[in-house]
């Protein structure tokens, strides 16, 4: 599979003793939705600023469209849409006016503004003043700005940060539509595993400037997804003998068992086994080990 972005052994910092990024290597396949995940301060924004050339990549470790950044920029900016940090708007102007100001600076026709507003479902709100836009609408307009000029690649820094669940859903559906219908490769950073996991095809996890995992979602699930089934029941210790050892059962307390399962069928099988042995079950919880693992490696 062709890679749109390749980073090899990228290190960056104020000195050799104070590195923000430590030998970061990534491969972003063409056509993917790539999640760049990590806690706040892990090095996500710094990496993205290096990718966009706003911080110089002095060792030429980054390639986009199979070109080193000095060869790609400035003309290569026409092929990339980016949103780093918070978008800036003229609040006293309408969404349409904000968009046309940017399009005129890039010598793009007004028809391009109409196209991107329809893509992000803001055409009917184009005449509304920005100060009346909700946070979700502002974020969609910001993404519309990145889509001016039909880019092949979007680089978005925390696009769902601060949004309510409905706003997150709108942005997620929009990005998936852009990826599937427009064929745009999307590189998106976030500290929200559960939200980003719903849309990405590939991901990398960064902690304290170092990559802890990079690959496809399938590869991540194969290596790290072990589900833990917690069963609330009376007299938990006496039922430990009824659970086969390969499920790695553990006593959490007198009323809780934790069991490692691999499938829904495992949960059904074990629940039946406990009931047949007259267990008085009052609660069953199923929690993914992937989220626990992610929280463990990314916590500050």
mmCIF file of C-alpha atoms in Angstrom:
data_model
loop_
_atom_site.group_PDB
_atom_site.id
_atom_site.type_symbol
_atom_site.label_atom_id
_atom_site.label_comp_id
_atom_site.label_asym_id
_atom_site.label_seq_id
_atom_site.Cartn_x
_atom_site.Cartn_y
_atom_site.Cartn_z
ATOM 1 C CA UNK A 1 0.000 0.000 0.000
ATOM 2 C CA UNK A 2 1.340 3.426 -0.975
ATOM 3 C CA UNK A 3 2.215 5.721 1.937
ATOM 4 C CA UNK A 4 1.198 9.372 1.712
ATOM 5 C CA UNK A 5 3.246 10.358 4.780
ATOM 6 C CA UNK A 6 6.480 8.717 5.929
ATOM 7 C CA UNK A 7 8.461 9.816 8.987
ATOM 8 C CA UNK A 8 11.753 8.133 9.861
ATOM 9 C CA UNK A 9 13.530 8.664 13.198
ATOM 10 C CA UNK A 10 12.267 12.191 13.834
ATOM 11 C CA UNK A 11 13.749 13.776 16.966
ATOM 12 C CA UNK A 12 13.147 17.345 18.039
ATOM 13 C CA UNK A 13 13.797 19.410 21.137
ATOM 14 C CA UNK A 14 15.535 22.384 22.644
ATOM 15 C CA UNK A 15 18.670 20.318 23.257
ATOM 16 C CA UNK A 16 19.829 16.684 23.170
ATOM 17 C CA UNK A 17 18.937 16.448 26.851
ATOM 18 C CA UNK A 18 15.443 17.934 26.432
ATOM 19 C CA UNK A 19 13.836 16.144 23.501
ATOM 20 C CA UNK A 20 10.127 16.662 22.850
ATOM 21 C CA UNK A 21 10.140 13.942 20.157
ATOM 22 C CA UNK A 22 12.329 10.841 20.328
ATOM 23 C CA UNK A 23 12.955 8.844 17.131
ATOM 24 C CA UNK A 24 9.371 9.105 15.905
ATOM 25 C CA UNK A 25 8.629 6.881 12.881
ATOM 26 C CA UNK A 26 5.242 6.703 11.130
ATOM 27 C CA UNK A 27 3.744 5.473 7.868
ATOM 28 C CA UNK A 28 0.351 6.841 6.799
ATOM 29 C CA UNK A 29 -1.240 4.823 3.957
ATOM 30 C CA UNK A 30 -2.955 6.654 1.115
ATOM 31 C CA UNK A 31 -6.741 6.625 1.572
ATOM 32 C CA UNK A 32 -6.576 5.928 5.307
ATOM 33 C CA UNK A 33 -8.049 7.713 8.305
ATOM 34 C CA UNK A 34 -4.983 7.802 10.536
ATOM 35 C CA UNK A 35 -5.384 8.529 14.249
ATOM 36 C CA UNK A 36 -2.437 10.093 16.086
ATOM 37 C CA UNK A 37 -3.258 9.459 19.729
ATOM 38 C CA UNK A 38 -1.699 10.572 22.973
ATOM 39 C CA UNK A 39 -2.222 12.596 26.115
ATOM 40 C CA UNK A 40 -1.966 16.384 26.089
ATOM 41 C CA UNK A 41 1.721 17.304 25.898
ATOM 42 C CA UNK A 42 2.781 13.967 24.381
ATOM 43 C CA UNK A 43 4.182 15.617 21.235
ATOM 44 C CA UNK A 44 1.249 15.422 18.802
ATOM 45 C CA UNK A 45 1.013 19.099 17.838
ATOM 46 C CA UNK A 46 4.796 19.438 17.592
ATOM 47 C CA UNK A 47 4.918 16.500 15.156
ATOM 48 C CA UNK A 48 2.144 18.024 13.036
ATOM 49 C CA UNK A 49 3.812 21.447 12.959
ATOM 50 C CA UNK A 50 6.996 19.747 11.750
ATOM 51 C CA UNK A 51 4.976 17.955 9.059
ATOM 52 C CA UNK A 52 3.581 21.292 7.854
ATOM 53 C CA UNK A 53 6.926 23.079 7.905
ATOM 54 C CA UNK A 54 5.987 25.665 10.542
ATOM 55 C CA UNK A 55 8.810 24.122 12.596
ATOM 56 C CA UNK A 56 11.811 23.229 10.399
ATOM 57 C CA UNK A 57 12.641 19.540 9.997
ATOM 58 C CA UNK A 58 16.396 20.081 9.938
ATOM 59 C CA UNK A 59 17.262 16.413 9.384
ATOM 60 C CA UNK A 60 14.795 15.878 6.498
ATOM 61 C CA UNK A 61 13.104 12.938 8.225
ATOM 62 C CA UNK A 62 9.608 13.663 6.822
ATOM 63 C CA UNK A 63 8.250 12.780 3.377
ATOM 64 C CA UNK A 64 4.777 13.730 2.108
ATOM 65 C CA UNK A 65 3.632 12.594 -1.359
ATOM 66 C CA UNK A 66 7.056 10.842 -1.586
ATOM 67 C CA UNK A 67 8.857 14.195 -1.401
ATOM 68 C CA UNK A 68 11.044 15.704 1.298
ATOM 69 C CA UNK A 69 9.477 18.853 2.733
ATOM 70 C CA UNK A 70 11.980 21.308 1.139
ATOM 71 C CA UNK A 71 11.034 19.849 -2.282
ATOM 72 C CA UNK A 72 7.299 19.805 -1.532
ATOM 73 C CA UNK A 73 6.731 23.296 -0.143
ATOM 74 C CA UNK A 74 5.473 25.903 -0.938
ATOM 75 C CA UNK A 75 3.536 24.487 -3.937
ATOM 76 C CA UNK A 76 2.652 21.338 -1.991
ATOM 77 C CA UNK A 77 0.433 23.352 0.351
ATOM 78 C CA UNK A 78 -2.187 23.334 -2.413
ATOM 79 C CA UNK A 79 -2.528 19.564 -1.913
ATOM 80 C CA UNK A 80 -2.859 19.720 1.880
ATOM 81 C CA UNK A 81 -5.583 21.132 4.132
ATOM 82 C CA UNK A 82 -4.607 21.680 7.758
ATOM 83 C CA UNK A 83 -6.080 22.811 11.053
ATOM 84 C CA UNK A 84 -3.628 23.199 13.933
ATOM 85 C CA UNK A 85 -4.689 24.654 17.298
ATOM 86 C CA UNK A 86 -7.958 26.644 17.427
ATOM 87 C CA UNK A 87 -9.403 28.117 14.215
ATOM 88 C CA UNK A 88 -9.599 31.933 14.029
ATOM 89 C CA UNK A 89 -12.724 33.678 12.695
ATOM 90 C CA UNK A 90 -14.115 37.183 12.251
ATOM 91 C CA UNK A 91 -17.079 36.878 14.641
ATOM 92 C CA UNK A 92 -18.880 39.950 13.246
ATOM 93 C CA UNK A 93 -18.923 38.419 9.751
ATOM 94 C CA UNK A 94 -20.997 35.561 8.375
ATOM 95 C CA UNK A 95 -19.696 32.071 7.734
ATOM 96 C CA UNK A 96 -19.807 32.824 4.002
ATOM 97 C CA UNK A 97 -17.775 36.021 4.371
ATOM 98 C CA UNK A 98 -15.146 34.268 6.511
ATOM 99 C CA UNK A 99 -14.795 31.619 3.847
ATOM 100 C CA UNK A 100 -14.657 34.003 0.863
ATOM 101 C CA UNK A 101 -11.882 36.080 2.495
ATOM 102 C CA UNK A 102 -9.716 32.962 2.609
ATOM 103 C CA UNK A 103 -10.684 31.843 -0.900
ATOM 104 C CA UNK A 104 -9.807 35.268 -2.376
ATOM 105 C CA UNK A 105 -6.362 35.117 -0.746
ATOM 106 C CA UNK A 106 -5.850 31.826 -2.576
ATOM 107 C CA UNK A 107 -7.361 33.074 -5.863
ATOM 108 C CA UNK A 108 -10.195 30.542 -5.692
ATOM 109 C CA UNK A 109 -13.684 31.189 -7.123
ATOM 110 C CA UNK A 110 -16.816 31.635 -4.985
ATOM 111 C CA UNK A 111 -18.088 28.334 -6.375
ATOM 112 C CA UNK A 112 -15.391 26.639 -4.291
ATOM 113 C CA UNK A 113 -16.885 28.178 -1.124
ATOM 114 C CA UNK A 114 -20.308 26.869 -2.133
ATOM 115 C CA UNK A 115 -18.874 23.397 -2.728
ATOM 116 C CA UNK A 116 -17.197 23.085 0.685
ATOM 117 C CA UNK A 117 -20.159 24.579 2.586
ATOM 118 C CA UNK A 118 -22.377 21.905 1.074
ATOM 119 C CA UNK A 119 -19.833 19.238 1.979
ATOM 120 C CA UNK A 120 -19.909 20.227 5.678
ATOM 121 C CA UNK A 121 -23.693 20.836 5.639
ATOM 122 C CA UNK A 122 -23.495 24.575 6.398
ATOM 123 C CA UNK A 123 -24.918 26.009 3.169
ATOM 124 C CA UNK A 124 -28.228 26.946 4.833
ATOM 125 C CA UNK A 125 -26.338 28.715 7.659
ATOM 126 C CA UNK A 126 -23.926 30.618 5.420
ATOM 127 C CA UNK A 127 -25.443 34.067 6.118
ATOM 128 C CA UNK A 128 -25.479 33.643 9.905
ATOM 129 C CA UNK A 129 -22.962 35.708 11.878
ATOM 130 C CA UNK A 130 -20.120 33.640 13.331
ATOM 131 C CA UNK A 131 -20.931 34.765 16.894
ATOM 132 C CA UNK A 132 -24.210 32.815 16.575
ATOM 133 C CA UNK A 133 -22.522 29.612 15.406
ATOM 134 C CA UNK A 134 -22.362 26.718 17.876
ATOM 135 C CA UNK A 135 -18.963 25.188 18.670
ATOM 136 C CA UNK A 136 -19.768 22.246 16.398
ATOM 137 C CA UNK A 137 -20.740 24.577 13.526
ATOM 138 C CA UNK A 138 -17.503 26.546 13.961
ATOM 139 C CA UNK A 139 -15.517 23.333 13.810
ATOM 140 C CA UNK A 140 -17.317 22.272 10.626
ATOM 141 C CA UNK A 141 -16.613 25.674 9.066
ATOM 142 C CA UNK A 142 -12.958 25.311 10.037
ATOM 143 C CA UNK A 143 -12.891 21.952 8.244
ATOM 144 C CA UNK A 144 -14.597 23.623 5.252
ATOM 145 C CA UNK A 145 -11.669 26.068 5.167
ATOM 146 C CA UNK A 146 -9.204 23.173 5.032
ATOM 147 C CA UNK A 147 -11.153 21.707 2.070
ATOM 148 C CA UNK A 148 -10.771 24.775 -0.148
ATOM 149 C CA UNK A 149 -8.832 23.851 -3.278
ATOM 150 C CA UNK A 150 -9.670 20.114 -3.149
ATOM 151 C CA UNK A 151 -6.749 18.835 -1.035
ATOM 152 C CA UNK A 152 -5.680 15.200 -1.146
ATOM 153 C CA UNK A 153 -4.616 15.194 2.509
ATOM 154 C CA UNK A 154 -6.153 16.707 5.654
ATOM 155 C CA UNK A 155 -4.044 17.225 8.789
ATOM 156 C CA UNK A 156 -6.330 18.011 11.734
ATOM 157 C CA UNK A 157 -5.220 18.676 15.307
ATOM 158 C CA UNK A 158 -7.858 17.699 17.921
ATOM 159 C CA UNK A 159 -10.933 18.507 15.735
ATOM 160 C CA UNK A 160 -13.388 17.079 18.303
ATOM 161 C CA UNK A 161 -11.818 18.716 21.357
ATOM 162 C CA UNK A 162 -14.406 20.497 23.507
ATOM 163 C CA UNK A 163 -17.415 19.263 21.535
ATOM 164 C CA UNK A 164 -20.465 17.644 23.124
ATOM 165 C CA UNK A 165 -21.350 14.047 22.095
ATOM 166 C CA UNK A 166 -23.612 15.259 19.280
ATOM 167 C CA UNK A 167 -20.897 17.587 17.957
ATOM 168 C CA UNK A 168 -18.377 14.736 18.050
ATOM 169 C CA UNK A 169 -20.785 12.539 16.100
ATOM 170 C CA UNK A 170 -21.253 15.250 13.439
ATOM 171 C CA UNK A 171 -17.502 15.693 12.954
ATOM 172 C CA UNK A 172 -16.935 11.926 12.872
ATOM 173 C CA UNK A 173 -19.619 11.430 10.208
ATOM 174 C CA UNK A 174 -18.236 14.345 8.202
ATOM 175 C CA UNK A 175 -14.666 13.006 8.217
ATOM 176 C CA UNK A 176 -15.820 9.511 7.248
ATOM 177 C CA UNK A 177 -17.837 10.995 4.377
ATOM 178 C CA UNK A 178 -14.821 12.994 3.156
ATOM 179 C CA UNK A 179 -12.666 9.884 3.310
ATOM 180 C CA UNK A 180 -15.095 7.503 1.611
ATOM 181 C CA UNK A 181 -16.794 9.788 -0.923
ATOM 182 C CA UNK A 182 -13.980 12.233 -1.720
ATOM 183 C CA UNK A 183 -11.065 9.808 -1.228
ATOM 184 C CA UNK A 184 -9.224 12.225 1.084
ATOM 185 C CA UNK A 185 -6.522 10.809 3.353
ATOM 186 C CA UNK A 186 -7.059 12.153 6.883
ATOM 187 C CA UNK A 187 -4.427 12.489 9.613
ATOM 188 C CA UNK A 188 -6.172 13.347 12.875
ATOM 189 C CA UNK A 189 -4.721 13.827 16.352
ATOM 190 C CA UNK A 190 -6.658 13.305 19.578
ATOM 191 C CA UNK A 191 -6.385 12.281 23.216
ATOM 192 C CA UNK A 192 -9.807 10.576 23.037
ATOM 193 C CA UNK A 193 -9.270 6.904 22.198
ATOM 194 C CA UNK A 194 -12.938 5.868 22.341
ATOM 195 C CA UNK A 195 -14.024 8.587 19.912
ATOM 196 C CA UNK A 196 -11.204 8.254 17.379
ATOM 197 C CA UNK A 197 -11.296 4.448 17.476
ATOM 198 C CA UNK A 198 -14.759 4.625 15.845
ATOM 199 C CA UNK A 199 -13.422 6.183 12.643
ATOM 200 C CA UNK A 200 -9.747 5.346 12.089
ATOM 201 C CA UNK A 201 -8.296 2.588 9.916
ATOM 202 C CA UNK A 202 -4.724 3.061 11.182
ATOM 203 C CA UNK A 203 -3.214 4.727 14.220
ATOM 204 C CA UNK A 204 -0.126 5.554 16.200
ATOM 205 C CA UNK A 205 0.055 6.066 19.956
ATOM 206 C CA UNK A 206 2.625 8.520 21.300
ATOM 207 C CA UNK A 207 3.636 8.952 24.937
ATOM 208 C CA UNK A 208 6.258 11.406 26.211
ATOM 209 C CA UNK A 209 7.538 11.939 22.666
ATOM 210 C CA UNK A 210 7.993 8.241 21.812
ATOM 211 C CA UNK A 211 5.824 6.000 19.633
ATOM 212 C CA UNK A 212 4.375 3.083 21.601
ATOM 213 C CA UNK A 213 2.418 1.542 18.715
ATOM 214 C CA UNK A 214 1.956 2.208 14.993
ATOM 215 C CA UNK A 215 -0.116 0.118 12.603
ATOM 216 C CA UNK A 216 -3.629 -0.836 11.558
ATOM 217 C CA UNK A 217 -6.588 -1.138 13.922
ATOM 218 C CA UNK A 218 -6.630 -4.883 13.221
ATOM 219 C CA UNK A 219 -2.993 -5.205 14.317
ATOM 220 C CA UNK A 220 -3.715 -3.238 17.496
ATOM 221 C CA UNK A 221 -6.728 -5.386 18.342
ATOM 222 C CA UNK A 222 -4.746 -8.574 17.750
ATOM 223 C CA UNK A 223 -2.004 -7.517 20.148
ATOM 224 C CA UNK A 224 -3.803 -5.595 22.849
ATOM 225 C CA UNK A 225 -7.543 -6.200 22.959
ATOM 226 C CA UNK A 226 -8.298 -8.590 25.795
ATOM 227 C CA UNK A 227 -11.737 -8.096 27.293
ATOM 228 C CA UNK A 228 -12.235 -8.325 31.014
ATOM 229 C CA UNK A 229 -15.597 -9.587 32.192
ATOM 230 C CA UNK A 230 -16.443 -8.540 35.725
ATOM 231 C CA UNK A 231 -19.155 -10.548 37.440
ATOM 232 C CA UNK A 232 -20.883 -9.304 40.574
ATOM 233 C CA UNK A 233 -22.188 -12.243 42.617
ATOM 234 C CA UNK A 234 -22.594 -13.369 46.207
ATOM 235 C CA UNK A 235 -19.802 -15.460 47.745
ATOM 236 C CA UNK A 236 -17.469 -14.986 44.755
ATOM 237 C CA UNK A 237 -14.535 -17.141 46.063
ATOM 238 C CA UNK A 238 -16.552 -20.361 46.117
ATOM 239 C CA UNK A 239 -17.244 -20.122 42.354
ATOM 240 C CA UNK A 240 -13.597 -19.732 41.308
ATOM 241 C CA UNK A 241 -13.299 -23.547 40.993
ATOM 242 C CA UNK A 242 -16.004 -23.632 38.307
ATOM 243 C CA UNK A 243 -14.082 -21.404 35.851
ATOM 244 C CA UNK A 244 -11.359 -23.014 33.673
ATOM 245 C CA UNK A 245 -7.831 -21.678 34.289
ATOM 246 C CA UNK A 246 -7.364 -20.473 30.685
ATOM 247 C CA UNK A 247 -9.891 -17.701 31.409
ATOM 248 C CA UNK A 248 -7.458 -16.397 34.079
ATOM 249 C CA UNK A 249 -10.154 -15.850 36.738
ATOM 250 C CA UNK A 250 -9.321 -13.526 39.628
ATOM 251 C CA UNK A 251 -11.043 -12.637 42.880
ATOM 252 C CA UNK A 252 -11.422 -8.855 43.130
ATOM 253 C CA UNK A 253 -13.382 -8.995 46.407
ATOM 254 C CA UNK A 254 -16.003 -11.182 48.089
ATOM 255 C CA UNK A 255 -18.614 -10.084 45.560
ATOM 256 C CA UNK A 256 -16.602 -9.686 42.321
ATOM 257 C CA UNK A 257 -14.859 -12.043 39.876
ATOM 258 C CA UNK A 258 -12.783 -10.814 36.904
ATOM 259 C CA UNK A 259 -12.438 -13.159 33.930
ATOM 260 C CA UNK A 260 -10.484 -12.685 30.665
ATOM 261 C CA UNK A 261 -12.634 -13.478 27.627
ATOM 262 C CA UNK A 262 -12.035 -13.333 23.871
ATOM 263 C CA UNK A 263 -15.584 -13.313 22.496
ATOM 264 C CA UNK A 264 -19.279 -12.861 23.205
ATOM 265 C CA UNK A 265 -19.628 -16.630 23.165
ATOM 266 C CA UNK A 266 -17.160 -16.866 26.067
ATOM 267 C CA UNK A 267 -19.356 -14.524 28.107
ATOM 268 C CA UNK A 268 -22.498 -16.554 27.356
ATOM 269 C CA UNK A 269 -20.740 -19.837 28.160
ATOM 270 C CA UNK A 270 -19.310 -18.652 31.478
ATOM 271 C CA UNK A 271 -22.555 -16.997 32.600
ATOM 272 C CA UNK A 272 -24.474 -20.233 31.948
ATOM 273 C CA UNK A 273 -21.852 -22.230 33.849
ATOM 274 C CA UNK A 274 -22.112 -19.968 36.900
ATOM 275 C CA UNK A 275 -25.934 -20.030 36.873
ATOM 276 C CA UNK A 276 -26.002 -23.845 36.583
ATOM 277 C CA UNK A 277 -23.832 -23.927 39.706
ATOM 278 C CA UNK A 278 -26.396 -21.736 41.493
ATOM 279 C CA UNK A 279 -24.404 -18.485 41.489
ATOM 280 C CA UNK A 280 -26.464 -15.494 42.584
ATOM 281 C CA UNK A 281 -25.390 -13.000 39.901
ATOM 282 C CA UNK A 282 -26.454 -9.368 40.275
ATOM 283 C CA UNK A 283 -24.141 -7.620 37.761
ATOM 284 C CA UNK A 284 -22.047 -8.303 34.652
ATOM 285 C CA UNK A 285 -19.676 -5.716 33.171
ATOM 286 C CA UNK A 286 -17.549 -6.063 30.066
ATOM 287 C CA UNK A 287 -14.610 -3.617 29.765
ATOM 288 C CA UNK A 288 -12.028 -3.481 26.959
ATOM 289 C CA UNK A 289 -8.419 -3.932 27.974
ATOM 290 C CA UNK A 290 -7.333 -1.721 25.048
ATOM 291 C CA UNK A 291 -8.672 1.396 26.756
ATOM 292 C CA UNK A 292 -6.987 0.450 30.040
ATOM 293 C CA UNK A 293 -3.719 -0.093 28.166
ATOM 294 C CA UNK A 294 -4.043 3.217 26.333
ATOM 295 C CA UNK A 295 -4.723 5.102 29.573
ATOM 296 C CA UNK A 296 -1.778 3.419 31.257
ATOM 297 C CA UNK A 297 0.808 4.377 28.615
ATOM 298 C CA UNK A 298 -0.499 7.903 27.928
ATOM 299 C CA UNK A 299 -1.168 9.184 31.452
ATOM 300 C CA UNK A 300 1.069 12.030 32.584
#
